[in-house]
mmCIF file of C-alpha atoms in Angstrom:
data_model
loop_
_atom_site.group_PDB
_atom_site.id
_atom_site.type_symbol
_atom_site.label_atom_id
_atom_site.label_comp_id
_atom_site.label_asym_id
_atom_site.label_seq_id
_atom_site.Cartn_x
_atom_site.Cartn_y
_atom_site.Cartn_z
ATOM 1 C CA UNK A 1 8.063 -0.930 -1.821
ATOM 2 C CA UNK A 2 5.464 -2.725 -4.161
ATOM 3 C CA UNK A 3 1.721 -2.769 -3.926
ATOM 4 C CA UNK A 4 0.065 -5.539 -5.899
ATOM 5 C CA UNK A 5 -3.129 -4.840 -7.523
ATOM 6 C CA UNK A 6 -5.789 -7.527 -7.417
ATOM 7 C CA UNK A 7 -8.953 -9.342 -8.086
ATOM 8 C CA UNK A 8 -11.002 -11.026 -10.334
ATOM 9 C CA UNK A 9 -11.170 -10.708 -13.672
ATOM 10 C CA UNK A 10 -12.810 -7.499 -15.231
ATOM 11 C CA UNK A 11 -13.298 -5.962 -11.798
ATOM 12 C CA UNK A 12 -11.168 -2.484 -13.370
ATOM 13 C CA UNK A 13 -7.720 -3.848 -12.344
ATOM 14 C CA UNK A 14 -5.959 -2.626 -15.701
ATOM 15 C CA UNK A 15 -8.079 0.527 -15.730
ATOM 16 C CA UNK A 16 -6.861 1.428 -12.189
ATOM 17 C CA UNK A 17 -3.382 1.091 -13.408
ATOM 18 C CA UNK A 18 -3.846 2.870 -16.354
ATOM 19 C CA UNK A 19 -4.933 5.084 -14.133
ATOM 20 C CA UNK A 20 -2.337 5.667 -11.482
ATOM 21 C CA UNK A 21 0.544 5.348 -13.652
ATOM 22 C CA UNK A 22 -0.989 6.503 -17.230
ATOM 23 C CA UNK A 23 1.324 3.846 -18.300
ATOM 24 C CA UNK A 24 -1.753 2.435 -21.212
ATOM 25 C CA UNK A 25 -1.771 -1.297 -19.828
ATOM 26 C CA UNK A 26 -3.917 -3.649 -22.280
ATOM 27 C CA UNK A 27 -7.623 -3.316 -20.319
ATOM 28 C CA UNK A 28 -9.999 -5.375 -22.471
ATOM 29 C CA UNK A 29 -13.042 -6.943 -21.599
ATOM 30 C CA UNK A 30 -12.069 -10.430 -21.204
ATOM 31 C CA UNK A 31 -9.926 -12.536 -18.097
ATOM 32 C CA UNK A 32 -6.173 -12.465 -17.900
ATOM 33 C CA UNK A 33 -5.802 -9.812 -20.717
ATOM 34 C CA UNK A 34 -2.949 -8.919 -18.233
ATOM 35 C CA UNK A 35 -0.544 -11.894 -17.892
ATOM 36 C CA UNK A 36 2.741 -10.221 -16.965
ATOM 37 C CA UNK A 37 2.479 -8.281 -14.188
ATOM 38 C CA UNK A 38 2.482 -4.631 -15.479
ATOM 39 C CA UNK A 39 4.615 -2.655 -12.935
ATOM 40 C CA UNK A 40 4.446 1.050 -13.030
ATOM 41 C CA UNK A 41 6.325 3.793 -10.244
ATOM 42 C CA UNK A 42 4.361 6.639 -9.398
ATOM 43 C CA UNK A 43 5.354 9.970 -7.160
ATOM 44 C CA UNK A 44 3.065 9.788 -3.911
ATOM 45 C CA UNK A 45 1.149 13.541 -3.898
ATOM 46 C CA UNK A 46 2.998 15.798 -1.430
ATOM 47 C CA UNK A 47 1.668 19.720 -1.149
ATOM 48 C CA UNK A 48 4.419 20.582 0.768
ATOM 49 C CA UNK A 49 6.935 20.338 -1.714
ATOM 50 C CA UNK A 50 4.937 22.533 -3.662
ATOM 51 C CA UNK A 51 5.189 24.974 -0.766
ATOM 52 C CA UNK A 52 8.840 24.349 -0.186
ATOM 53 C CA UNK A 53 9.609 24.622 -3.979
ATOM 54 C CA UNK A 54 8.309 28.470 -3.671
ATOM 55 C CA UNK A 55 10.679 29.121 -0.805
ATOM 56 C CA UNK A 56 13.910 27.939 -2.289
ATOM 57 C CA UNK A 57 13.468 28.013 -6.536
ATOM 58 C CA UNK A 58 15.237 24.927 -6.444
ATOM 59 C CA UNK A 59 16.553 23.890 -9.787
ATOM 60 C CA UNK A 60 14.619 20.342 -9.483
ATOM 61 C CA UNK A 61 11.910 18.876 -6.710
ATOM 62 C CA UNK A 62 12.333 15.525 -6.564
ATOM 63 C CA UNK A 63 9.105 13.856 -5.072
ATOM 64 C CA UNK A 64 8.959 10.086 -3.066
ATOM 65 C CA UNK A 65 7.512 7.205 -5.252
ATOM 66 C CA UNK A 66 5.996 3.879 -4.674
ATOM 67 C CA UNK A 67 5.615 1.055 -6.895
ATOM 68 C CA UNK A 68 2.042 -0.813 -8.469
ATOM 69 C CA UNK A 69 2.247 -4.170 -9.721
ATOM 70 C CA UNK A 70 -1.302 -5.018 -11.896
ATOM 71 C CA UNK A 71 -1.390 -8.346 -11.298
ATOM 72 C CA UNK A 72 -3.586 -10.884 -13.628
ATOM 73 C CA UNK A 73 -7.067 -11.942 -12.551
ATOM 74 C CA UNK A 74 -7.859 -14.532 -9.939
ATOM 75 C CA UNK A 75 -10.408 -17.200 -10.703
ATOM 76 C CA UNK A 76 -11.755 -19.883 -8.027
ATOM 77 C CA UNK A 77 -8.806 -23.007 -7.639
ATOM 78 C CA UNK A 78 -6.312 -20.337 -8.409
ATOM 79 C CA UNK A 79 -4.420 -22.019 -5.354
ATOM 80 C CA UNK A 80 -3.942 -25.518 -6.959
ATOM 81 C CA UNK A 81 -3.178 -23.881 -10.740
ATOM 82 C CA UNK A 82 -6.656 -22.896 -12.066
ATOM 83 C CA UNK A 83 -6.365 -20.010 -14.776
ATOM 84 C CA UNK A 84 -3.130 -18.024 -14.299
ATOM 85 C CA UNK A 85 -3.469 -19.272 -10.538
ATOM 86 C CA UNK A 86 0.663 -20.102 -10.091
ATOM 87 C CA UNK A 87 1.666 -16.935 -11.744
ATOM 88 C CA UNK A 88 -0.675 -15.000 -9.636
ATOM 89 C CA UNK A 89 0.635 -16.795 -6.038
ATOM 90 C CA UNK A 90 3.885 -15.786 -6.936
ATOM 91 C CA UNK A 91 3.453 -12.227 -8.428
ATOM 92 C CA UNK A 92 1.500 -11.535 -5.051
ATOM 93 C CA UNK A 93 3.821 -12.930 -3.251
ATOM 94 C CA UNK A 94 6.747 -10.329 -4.051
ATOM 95 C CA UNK A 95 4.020 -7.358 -3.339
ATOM 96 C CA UNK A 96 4.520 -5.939 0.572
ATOM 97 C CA UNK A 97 0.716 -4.843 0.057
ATOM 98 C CA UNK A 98 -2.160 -5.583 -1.911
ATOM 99 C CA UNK A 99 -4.757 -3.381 -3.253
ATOM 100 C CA UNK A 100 -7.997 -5.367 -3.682
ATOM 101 C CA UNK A 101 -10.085 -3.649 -6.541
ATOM 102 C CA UNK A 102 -13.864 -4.754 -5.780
ATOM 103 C CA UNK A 103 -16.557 -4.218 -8.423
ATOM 104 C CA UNK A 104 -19.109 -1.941 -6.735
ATOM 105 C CA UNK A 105 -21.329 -1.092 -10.334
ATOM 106 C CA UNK A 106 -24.008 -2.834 -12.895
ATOM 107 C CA UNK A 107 -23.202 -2.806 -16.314
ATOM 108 C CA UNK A 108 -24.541 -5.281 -19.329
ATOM 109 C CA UNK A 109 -21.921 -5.021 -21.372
ATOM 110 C CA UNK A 110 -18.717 -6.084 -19.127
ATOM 111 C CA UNK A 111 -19.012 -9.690 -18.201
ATOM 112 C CA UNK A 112 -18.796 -10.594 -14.745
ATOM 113 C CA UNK A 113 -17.148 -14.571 -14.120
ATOM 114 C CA UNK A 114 -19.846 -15.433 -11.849
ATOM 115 C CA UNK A 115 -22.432 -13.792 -14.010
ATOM 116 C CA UNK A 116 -23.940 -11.424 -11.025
ATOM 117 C CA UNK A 117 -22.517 -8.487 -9.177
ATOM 118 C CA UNK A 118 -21.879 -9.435 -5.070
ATOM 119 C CA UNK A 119 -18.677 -7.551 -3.711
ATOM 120 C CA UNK A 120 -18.597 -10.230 -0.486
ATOM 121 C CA UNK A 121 -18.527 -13.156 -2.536
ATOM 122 C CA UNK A 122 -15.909 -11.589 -4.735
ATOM 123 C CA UNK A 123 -13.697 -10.815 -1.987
ATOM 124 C CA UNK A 124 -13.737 -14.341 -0.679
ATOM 125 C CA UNK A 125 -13.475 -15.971 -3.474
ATOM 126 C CA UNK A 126 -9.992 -14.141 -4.171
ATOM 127 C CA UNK A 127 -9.380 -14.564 0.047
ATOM 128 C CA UNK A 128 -10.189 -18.290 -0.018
ATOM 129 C CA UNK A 129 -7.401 -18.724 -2.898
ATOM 130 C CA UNK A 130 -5.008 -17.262 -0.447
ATOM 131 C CA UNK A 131 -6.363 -19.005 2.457
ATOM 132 C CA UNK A 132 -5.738 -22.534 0.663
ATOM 133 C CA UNK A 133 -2.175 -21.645 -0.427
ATOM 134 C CA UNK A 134 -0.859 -19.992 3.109
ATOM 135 C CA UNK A 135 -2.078 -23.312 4.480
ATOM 136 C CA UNK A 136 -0.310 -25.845 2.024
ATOM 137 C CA UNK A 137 2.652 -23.177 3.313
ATOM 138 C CA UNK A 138 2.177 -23.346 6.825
ATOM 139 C CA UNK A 139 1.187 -27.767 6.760
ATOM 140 C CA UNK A 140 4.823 -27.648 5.014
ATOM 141 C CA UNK A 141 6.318 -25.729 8.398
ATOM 142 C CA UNK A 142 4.240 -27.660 10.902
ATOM 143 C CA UNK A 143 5.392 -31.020 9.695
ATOM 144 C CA UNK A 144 8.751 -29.973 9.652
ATOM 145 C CA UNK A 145 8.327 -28.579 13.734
ATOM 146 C CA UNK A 146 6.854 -31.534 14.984
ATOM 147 C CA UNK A 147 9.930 -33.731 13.933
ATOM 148 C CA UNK A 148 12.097 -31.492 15.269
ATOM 149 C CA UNK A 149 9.818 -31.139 18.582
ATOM 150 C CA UNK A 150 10.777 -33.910 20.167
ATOM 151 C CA UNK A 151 14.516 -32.737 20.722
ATOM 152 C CA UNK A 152 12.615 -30.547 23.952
ATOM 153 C CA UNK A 153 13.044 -26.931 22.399
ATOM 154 C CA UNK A 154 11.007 -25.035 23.989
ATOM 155 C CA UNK A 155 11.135 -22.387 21.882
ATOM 156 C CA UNK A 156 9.948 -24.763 18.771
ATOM 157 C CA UNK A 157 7.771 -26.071 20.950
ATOM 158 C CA UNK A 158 5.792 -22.330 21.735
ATOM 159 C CA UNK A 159 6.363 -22.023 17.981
ATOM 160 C CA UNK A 160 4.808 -25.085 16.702
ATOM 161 C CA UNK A 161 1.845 -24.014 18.838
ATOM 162 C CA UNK A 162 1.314 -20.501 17.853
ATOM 163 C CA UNK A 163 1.664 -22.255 14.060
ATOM 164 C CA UNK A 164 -1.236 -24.928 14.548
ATOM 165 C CA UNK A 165 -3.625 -22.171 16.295
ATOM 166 C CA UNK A 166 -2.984 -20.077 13.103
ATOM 167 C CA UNK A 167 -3.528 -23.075 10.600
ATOM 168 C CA UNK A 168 -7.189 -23.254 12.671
ATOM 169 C CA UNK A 169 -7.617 -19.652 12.088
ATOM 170 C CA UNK A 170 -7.218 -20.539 8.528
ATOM 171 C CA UNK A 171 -9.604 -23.122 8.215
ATOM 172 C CA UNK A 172 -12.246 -20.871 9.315
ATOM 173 C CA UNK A 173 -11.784 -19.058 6.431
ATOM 174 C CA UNK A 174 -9.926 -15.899 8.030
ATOM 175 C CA UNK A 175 -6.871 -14.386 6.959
ATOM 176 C CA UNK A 176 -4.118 -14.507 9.077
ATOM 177 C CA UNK A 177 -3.650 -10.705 9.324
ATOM 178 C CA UNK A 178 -6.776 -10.622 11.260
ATOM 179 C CA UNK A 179 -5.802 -13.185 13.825
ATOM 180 C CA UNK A 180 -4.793 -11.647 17.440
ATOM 181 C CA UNK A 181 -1.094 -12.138 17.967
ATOM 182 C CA UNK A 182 1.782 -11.138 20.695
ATOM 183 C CA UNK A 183 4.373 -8.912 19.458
ATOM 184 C CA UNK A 184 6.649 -12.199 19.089
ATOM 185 C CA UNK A 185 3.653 -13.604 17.167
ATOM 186 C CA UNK A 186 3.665 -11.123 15.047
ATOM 187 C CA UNK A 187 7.387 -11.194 14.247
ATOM 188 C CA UNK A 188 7.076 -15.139 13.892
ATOM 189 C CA UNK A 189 4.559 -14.441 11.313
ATOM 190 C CA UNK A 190 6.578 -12.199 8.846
ATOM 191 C CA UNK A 191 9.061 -15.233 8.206
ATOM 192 C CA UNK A 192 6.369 -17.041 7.183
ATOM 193 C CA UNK A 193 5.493 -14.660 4.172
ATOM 194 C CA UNK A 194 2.122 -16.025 3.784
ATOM 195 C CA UNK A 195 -0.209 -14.091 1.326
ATOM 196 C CA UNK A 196 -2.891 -13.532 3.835
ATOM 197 C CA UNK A 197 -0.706 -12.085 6.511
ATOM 198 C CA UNK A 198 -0.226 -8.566 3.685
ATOM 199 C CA UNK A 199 -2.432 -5.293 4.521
ATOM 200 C CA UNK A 200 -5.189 -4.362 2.397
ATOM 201 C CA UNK A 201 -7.248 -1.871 1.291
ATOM 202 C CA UNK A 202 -10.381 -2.099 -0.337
ATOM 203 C CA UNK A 203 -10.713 -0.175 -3.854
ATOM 204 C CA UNK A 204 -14.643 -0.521 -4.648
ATOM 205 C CA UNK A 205 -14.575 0.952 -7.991
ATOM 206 C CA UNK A 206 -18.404 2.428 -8.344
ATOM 207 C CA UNK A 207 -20.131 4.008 -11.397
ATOM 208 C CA UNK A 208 -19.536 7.173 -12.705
ATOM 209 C CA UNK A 209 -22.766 8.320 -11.409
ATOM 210 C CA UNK A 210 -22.224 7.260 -8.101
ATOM 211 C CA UNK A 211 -19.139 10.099 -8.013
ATOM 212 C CA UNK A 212 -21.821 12.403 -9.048
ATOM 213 C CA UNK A 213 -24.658 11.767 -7.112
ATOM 214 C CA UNK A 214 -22.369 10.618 -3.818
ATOM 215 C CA UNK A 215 -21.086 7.263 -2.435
ATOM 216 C CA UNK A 216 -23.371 6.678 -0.012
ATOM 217 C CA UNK A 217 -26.303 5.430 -1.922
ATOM 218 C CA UNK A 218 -24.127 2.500 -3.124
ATOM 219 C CA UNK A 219 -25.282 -0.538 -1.198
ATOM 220 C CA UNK A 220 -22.629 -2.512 -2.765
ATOM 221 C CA UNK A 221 -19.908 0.117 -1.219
ATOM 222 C CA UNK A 222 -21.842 0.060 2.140
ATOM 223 C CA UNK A 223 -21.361 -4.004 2.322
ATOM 224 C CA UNK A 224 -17.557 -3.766 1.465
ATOM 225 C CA UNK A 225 -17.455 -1.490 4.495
ATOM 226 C CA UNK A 226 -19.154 -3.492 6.821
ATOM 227 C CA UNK A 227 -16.596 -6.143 6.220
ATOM 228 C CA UNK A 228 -13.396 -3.809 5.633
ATOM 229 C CA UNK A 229 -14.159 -3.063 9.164
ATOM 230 C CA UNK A 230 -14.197 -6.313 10.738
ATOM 231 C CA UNK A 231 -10.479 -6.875 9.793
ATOM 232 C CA UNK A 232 -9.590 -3.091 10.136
ATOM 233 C CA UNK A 233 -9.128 -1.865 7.075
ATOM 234 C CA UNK A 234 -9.512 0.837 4.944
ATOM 235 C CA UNK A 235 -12.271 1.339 1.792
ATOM 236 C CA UNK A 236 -11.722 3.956 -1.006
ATOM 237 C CA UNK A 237 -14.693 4.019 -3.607
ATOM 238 C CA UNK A 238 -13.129 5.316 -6.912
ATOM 239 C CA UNK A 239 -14.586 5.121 -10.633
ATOM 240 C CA UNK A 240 -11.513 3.706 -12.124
ATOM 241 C CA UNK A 241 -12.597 4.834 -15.788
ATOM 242 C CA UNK A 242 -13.051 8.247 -14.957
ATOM 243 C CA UNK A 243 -9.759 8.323 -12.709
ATOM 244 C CA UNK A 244 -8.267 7.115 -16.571
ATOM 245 C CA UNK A 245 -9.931 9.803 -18.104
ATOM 246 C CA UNK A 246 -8.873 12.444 -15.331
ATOM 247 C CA UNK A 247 -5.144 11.333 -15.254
ATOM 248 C CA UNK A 248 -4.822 12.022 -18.865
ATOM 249 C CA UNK A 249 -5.902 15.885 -18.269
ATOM 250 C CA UNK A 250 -2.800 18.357 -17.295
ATOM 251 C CA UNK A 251 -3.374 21.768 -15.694
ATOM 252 C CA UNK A 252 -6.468 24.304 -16.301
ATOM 253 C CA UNK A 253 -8.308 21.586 -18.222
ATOM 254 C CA UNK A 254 -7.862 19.062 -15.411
ATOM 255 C CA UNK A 255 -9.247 21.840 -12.528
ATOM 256 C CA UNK A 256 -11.900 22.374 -14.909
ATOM 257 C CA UNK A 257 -13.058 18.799 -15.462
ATOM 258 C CA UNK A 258 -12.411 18.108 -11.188
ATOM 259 C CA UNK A 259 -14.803 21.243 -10.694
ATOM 260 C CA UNK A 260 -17.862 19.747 -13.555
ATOM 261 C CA UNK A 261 -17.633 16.551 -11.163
ATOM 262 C CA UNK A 262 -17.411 18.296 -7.864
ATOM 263 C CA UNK A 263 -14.422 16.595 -6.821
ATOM 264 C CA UNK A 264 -12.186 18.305 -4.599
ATOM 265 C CA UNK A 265 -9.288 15.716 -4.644
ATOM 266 C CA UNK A 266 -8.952 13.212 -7.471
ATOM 267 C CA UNK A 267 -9.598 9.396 -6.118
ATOM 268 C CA UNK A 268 -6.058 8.034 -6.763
ATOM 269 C CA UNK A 269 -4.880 10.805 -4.770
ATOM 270 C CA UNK A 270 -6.260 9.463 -2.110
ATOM 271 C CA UNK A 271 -5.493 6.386 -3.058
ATOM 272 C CA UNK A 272 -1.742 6.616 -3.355
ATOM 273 C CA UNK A 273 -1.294 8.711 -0.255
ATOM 274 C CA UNK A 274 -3.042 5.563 1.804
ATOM 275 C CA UNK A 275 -1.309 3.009 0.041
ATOM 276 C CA UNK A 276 2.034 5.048 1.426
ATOM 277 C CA UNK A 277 0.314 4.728 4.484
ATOM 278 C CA UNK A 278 -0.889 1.024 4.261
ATOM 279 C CA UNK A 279 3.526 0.197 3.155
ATOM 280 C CA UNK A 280 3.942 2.398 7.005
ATOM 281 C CA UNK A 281 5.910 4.907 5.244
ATOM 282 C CA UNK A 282 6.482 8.288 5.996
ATOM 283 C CA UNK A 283 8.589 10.844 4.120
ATOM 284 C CA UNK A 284 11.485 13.533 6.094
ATOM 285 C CA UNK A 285 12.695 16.580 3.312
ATOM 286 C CA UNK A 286 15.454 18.157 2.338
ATOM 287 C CA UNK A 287 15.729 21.503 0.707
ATOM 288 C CA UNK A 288 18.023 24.012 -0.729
ATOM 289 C CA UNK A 289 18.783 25.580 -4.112
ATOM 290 C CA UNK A 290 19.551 22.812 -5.543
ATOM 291 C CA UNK A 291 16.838 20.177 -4.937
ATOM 292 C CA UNK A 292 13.779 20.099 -2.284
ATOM 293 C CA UNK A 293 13.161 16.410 -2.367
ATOM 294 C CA UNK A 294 10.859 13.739 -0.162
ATOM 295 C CA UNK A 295 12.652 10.812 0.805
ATOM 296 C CA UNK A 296 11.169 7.487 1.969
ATOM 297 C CA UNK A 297 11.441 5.748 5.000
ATOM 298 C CA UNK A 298 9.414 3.207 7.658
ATOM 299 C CA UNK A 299 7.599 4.604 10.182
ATOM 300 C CA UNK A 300 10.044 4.187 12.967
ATOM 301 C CA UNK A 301 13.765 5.025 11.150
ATOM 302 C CA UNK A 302 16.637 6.697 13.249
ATOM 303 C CA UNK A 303 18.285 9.435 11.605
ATOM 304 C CA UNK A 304 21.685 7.776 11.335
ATOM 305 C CA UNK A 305 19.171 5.454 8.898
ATOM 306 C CA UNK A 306 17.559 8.026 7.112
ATOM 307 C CA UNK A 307 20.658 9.471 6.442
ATOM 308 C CA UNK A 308 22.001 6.374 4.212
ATOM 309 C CA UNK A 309 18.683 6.874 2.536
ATOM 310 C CA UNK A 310 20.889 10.131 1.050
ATOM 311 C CA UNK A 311 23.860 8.529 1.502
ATOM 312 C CA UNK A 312 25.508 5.515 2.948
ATOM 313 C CA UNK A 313 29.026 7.963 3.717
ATOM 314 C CA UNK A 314 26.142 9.976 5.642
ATOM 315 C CA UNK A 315 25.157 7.498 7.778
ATOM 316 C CA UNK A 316 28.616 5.669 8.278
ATOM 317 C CA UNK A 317 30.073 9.463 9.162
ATOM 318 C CA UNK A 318 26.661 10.742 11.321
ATOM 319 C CA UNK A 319 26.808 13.051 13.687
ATOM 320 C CA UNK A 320 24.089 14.995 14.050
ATOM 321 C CA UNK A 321 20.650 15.865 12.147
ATOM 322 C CA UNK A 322 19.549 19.314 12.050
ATOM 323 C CA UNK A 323 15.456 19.373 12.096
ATOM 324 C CA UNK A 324 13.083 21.630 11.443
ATOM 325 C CA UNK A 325 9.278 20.435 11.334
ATOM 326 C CA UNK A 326 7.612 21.675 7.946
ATOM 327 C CA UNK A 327 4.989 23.092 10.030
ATOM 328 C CA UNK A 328 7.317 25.518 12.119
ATOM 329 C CA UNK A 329 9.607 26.122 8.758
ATOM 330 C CA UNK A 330 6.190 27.420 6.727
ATOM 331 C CA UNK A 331 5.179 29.567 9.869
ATOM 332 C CA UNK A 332 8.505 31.530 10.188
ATOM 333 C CA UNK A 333 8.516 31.887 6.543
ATOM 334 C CA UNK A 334 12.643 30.679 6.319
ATOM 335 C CA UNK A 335 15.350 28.547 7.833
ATOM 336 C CA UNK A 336 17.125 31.471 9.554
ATOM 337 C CA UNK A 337 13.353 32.487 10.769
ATOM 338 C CA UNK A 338 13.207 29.130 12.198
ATOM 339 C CA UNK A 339 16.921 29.181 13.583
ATOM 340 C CA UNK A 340 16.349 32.731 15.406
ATOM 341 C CA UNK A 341 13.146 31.569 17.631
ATOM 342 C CA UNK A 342 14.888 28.054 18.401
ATOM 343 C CA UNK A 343 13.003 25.962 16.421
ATOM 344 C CA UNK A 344 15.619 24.248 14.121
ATOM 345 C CA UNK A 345 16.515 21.086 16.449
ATOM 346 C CA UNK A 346 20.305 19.488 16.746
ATOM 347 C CA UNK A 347 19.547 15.778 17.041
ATOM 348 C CA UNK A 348 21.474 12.521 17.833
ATOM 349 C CA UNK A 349 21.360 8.877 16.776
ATOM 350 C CA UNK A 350 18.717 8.051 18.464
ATOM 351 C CA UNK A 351 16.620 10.537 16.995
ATOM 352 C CA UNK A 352 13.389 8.665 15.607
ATOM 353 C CA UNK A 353 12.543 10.749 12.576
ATOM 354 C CA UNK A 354 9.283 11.900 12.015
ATOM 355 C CA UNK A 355 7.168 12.822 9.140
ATOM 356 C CA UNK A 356 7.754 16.297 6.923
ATOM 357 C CA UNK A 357 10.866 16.728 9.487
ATOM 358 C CA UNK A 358 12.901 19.091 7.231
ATOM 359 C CA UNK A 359 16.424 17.872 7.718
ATOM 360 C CA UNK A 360 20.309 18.826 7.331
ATOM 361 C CA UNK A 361 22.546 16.042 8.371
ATOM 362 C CA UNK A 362 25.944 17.070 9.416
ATOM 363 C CA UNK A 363 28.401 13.961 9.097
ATOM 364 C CA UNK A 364 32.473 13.449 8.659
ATOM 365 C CA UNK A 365 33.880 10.478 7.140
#
């Protein structure tokens, strides 16, 4: 599952990265410094296999992980080639989500492209792009539909309609993610793979004395907001250089530098954990001696499913999971705990799994 970092150039892209993965991409103070997409996979916080991990002593904990993509800059006509605009369609493209880094600060010496500091604009200026190219996509479909129209399919026909009320919803300037849609809609839409049809959420990277003296005095943040909400998504103010700075400190000196600041949880934290969210992934766990480990599956997965996330001989061979929720495991202290007051569950295929179910799967093959 891949998450593709964007905006335009110098917004604190490369920094983020740096940032989540601490993998050192080139961040310089000039556009398209990143051209290839730097990827970088990243565990996805989890406290409860911390918790588990002093239960069992397992000999390794093995946590989930998702996958950032930093991709280069946009710049206005990125949608007919401008800049690295082809490169940056397609790298998008192959991301399930994107994470829209929005510069939220004022600072002399990092150039902004269109010379003045106005999150709204920037946002539209990188949803217009997308706009433009999901319609030269969906003109490419709706041509194709009306030839094959006439033939009296009715089901083209509802098609070909749902397709030219969209390509009016683009026009207007609004992504097609925020268009309202019937369940068929909706699964009419995902094999159309257009850009603006991807969740986002909002990263409005702030100054460093915004994290000190509070978010809320940000007007830029505020404005991001206001229009995060209108398509119903999710904001997360973070100073991406001190996130850099913070994910190169380990242990006492890291709980140190958090307290200086006053922050309770670091910013990609929170970050990663909604981008899990964003993907609709949860995690189920296994434990024993051997490995407690967080595996990853859609919000939705049967357990014969989430077994050949283990295993595909587990799933092929299913016959049963055994489930505890973490919260009744930690409150009887053990599995047998659990066992004794009826709270370890024996469930069947169609068993929709849920998350921190802590699971044994019995199977034959």
């Amino acid at each position: 599952m891949k998450l593709g970092i964007v905006g335009l150039p110098n917004v604190g892209k490369s920094t983020l990265f740096n940032a989540i993965t601490q993998a050192g991409a080139e961040a310089a103070n000039y556009p398209f410094c990143t051209i290839e997409p730097n990827v970088g996979v990243v565990a996805v916080p989890d406290k409860r296999l911390d918790v588990l991990s002093s239960m069992y002593k397992p000999e390794k904990v093995t946590p989930a992980v998702i996958e950032f993509c930093d991709i280069a800059g946009l710049v206005k006509g990125a949608s007919k080639g401008e800049g690295l605009g082809n490169k940056f369609l397609s790298h998008i493209r192959e991301a399930e989500s994107i994470i829209h880094v929005v510069r939220c600060f004022e600072d002399s010496n990092i150039v902004h492209v269109d010379g003045t500091i106005n999150p709204i604009r920037d946002i539209e200026t990188v949803n217009l792009e997308l706009i433009f190219a999901d319609m030269e996509t969906l003109e490419k479909r709706i041509d194709k539909a009306k030839k094959n129209v006439r033939s009296g399919d009715k089901k083209l026909q509802e098609e070909l309609s749902f397709m030219e009320r969209l390509m009016k919803h683009l026009e207007d300037g609004k992504p097609a993610r925020t268009m309202d849609m019937t369940d068929d809609e909706k699964n009419m839409l995902k094999q159309y793979f257009l850009l603006t049809s991807k969740p986002v959420l909002y990263v409005a990277n702030v100054a460093e004395d915004d994290v000190i003296n509070g978010y809320e005095n940000n007007e830029f943040v505020k404005q991001i907001e206001e229009y995060a909400k209108n398509e119903g998504s999710e904001v997360i103010p973070i100073c991406s250089k001190l996130e850099e700075d913070i994910s190169a400190l380990e242990g006492e000196e890291k709980k140190e530098f958090l307290n200086d600041y006053g922050i309770k949880e670091p910013g990609l934290d929170r970050l990663i954990k909604s981008s899990y969210k964003l993907l609709g992934l949860i995690s189920f766990l296994t434990a024993g001696p051997k490995e407690v480990r967080a595996w990853t599956i859609t919000n939705g997965t049967k357990a014969p499913e989430a077994a050949g996330k283990i295993h595909s001989d587990m799933e092929r061979g299913f016959i049963r999971a055994e489930v505890i929720s973490y919260e009744d495991l930690i409150a009887c202290g053990s599995e047998a705990a659990a066992k004794e007051k009826g709270l370890m569950r024996s469930e069947g295929k169609d068993y929709v799994m849920k998350d921190g179910d802590t699971v044994l799967f019995r199977f034959n093959v």
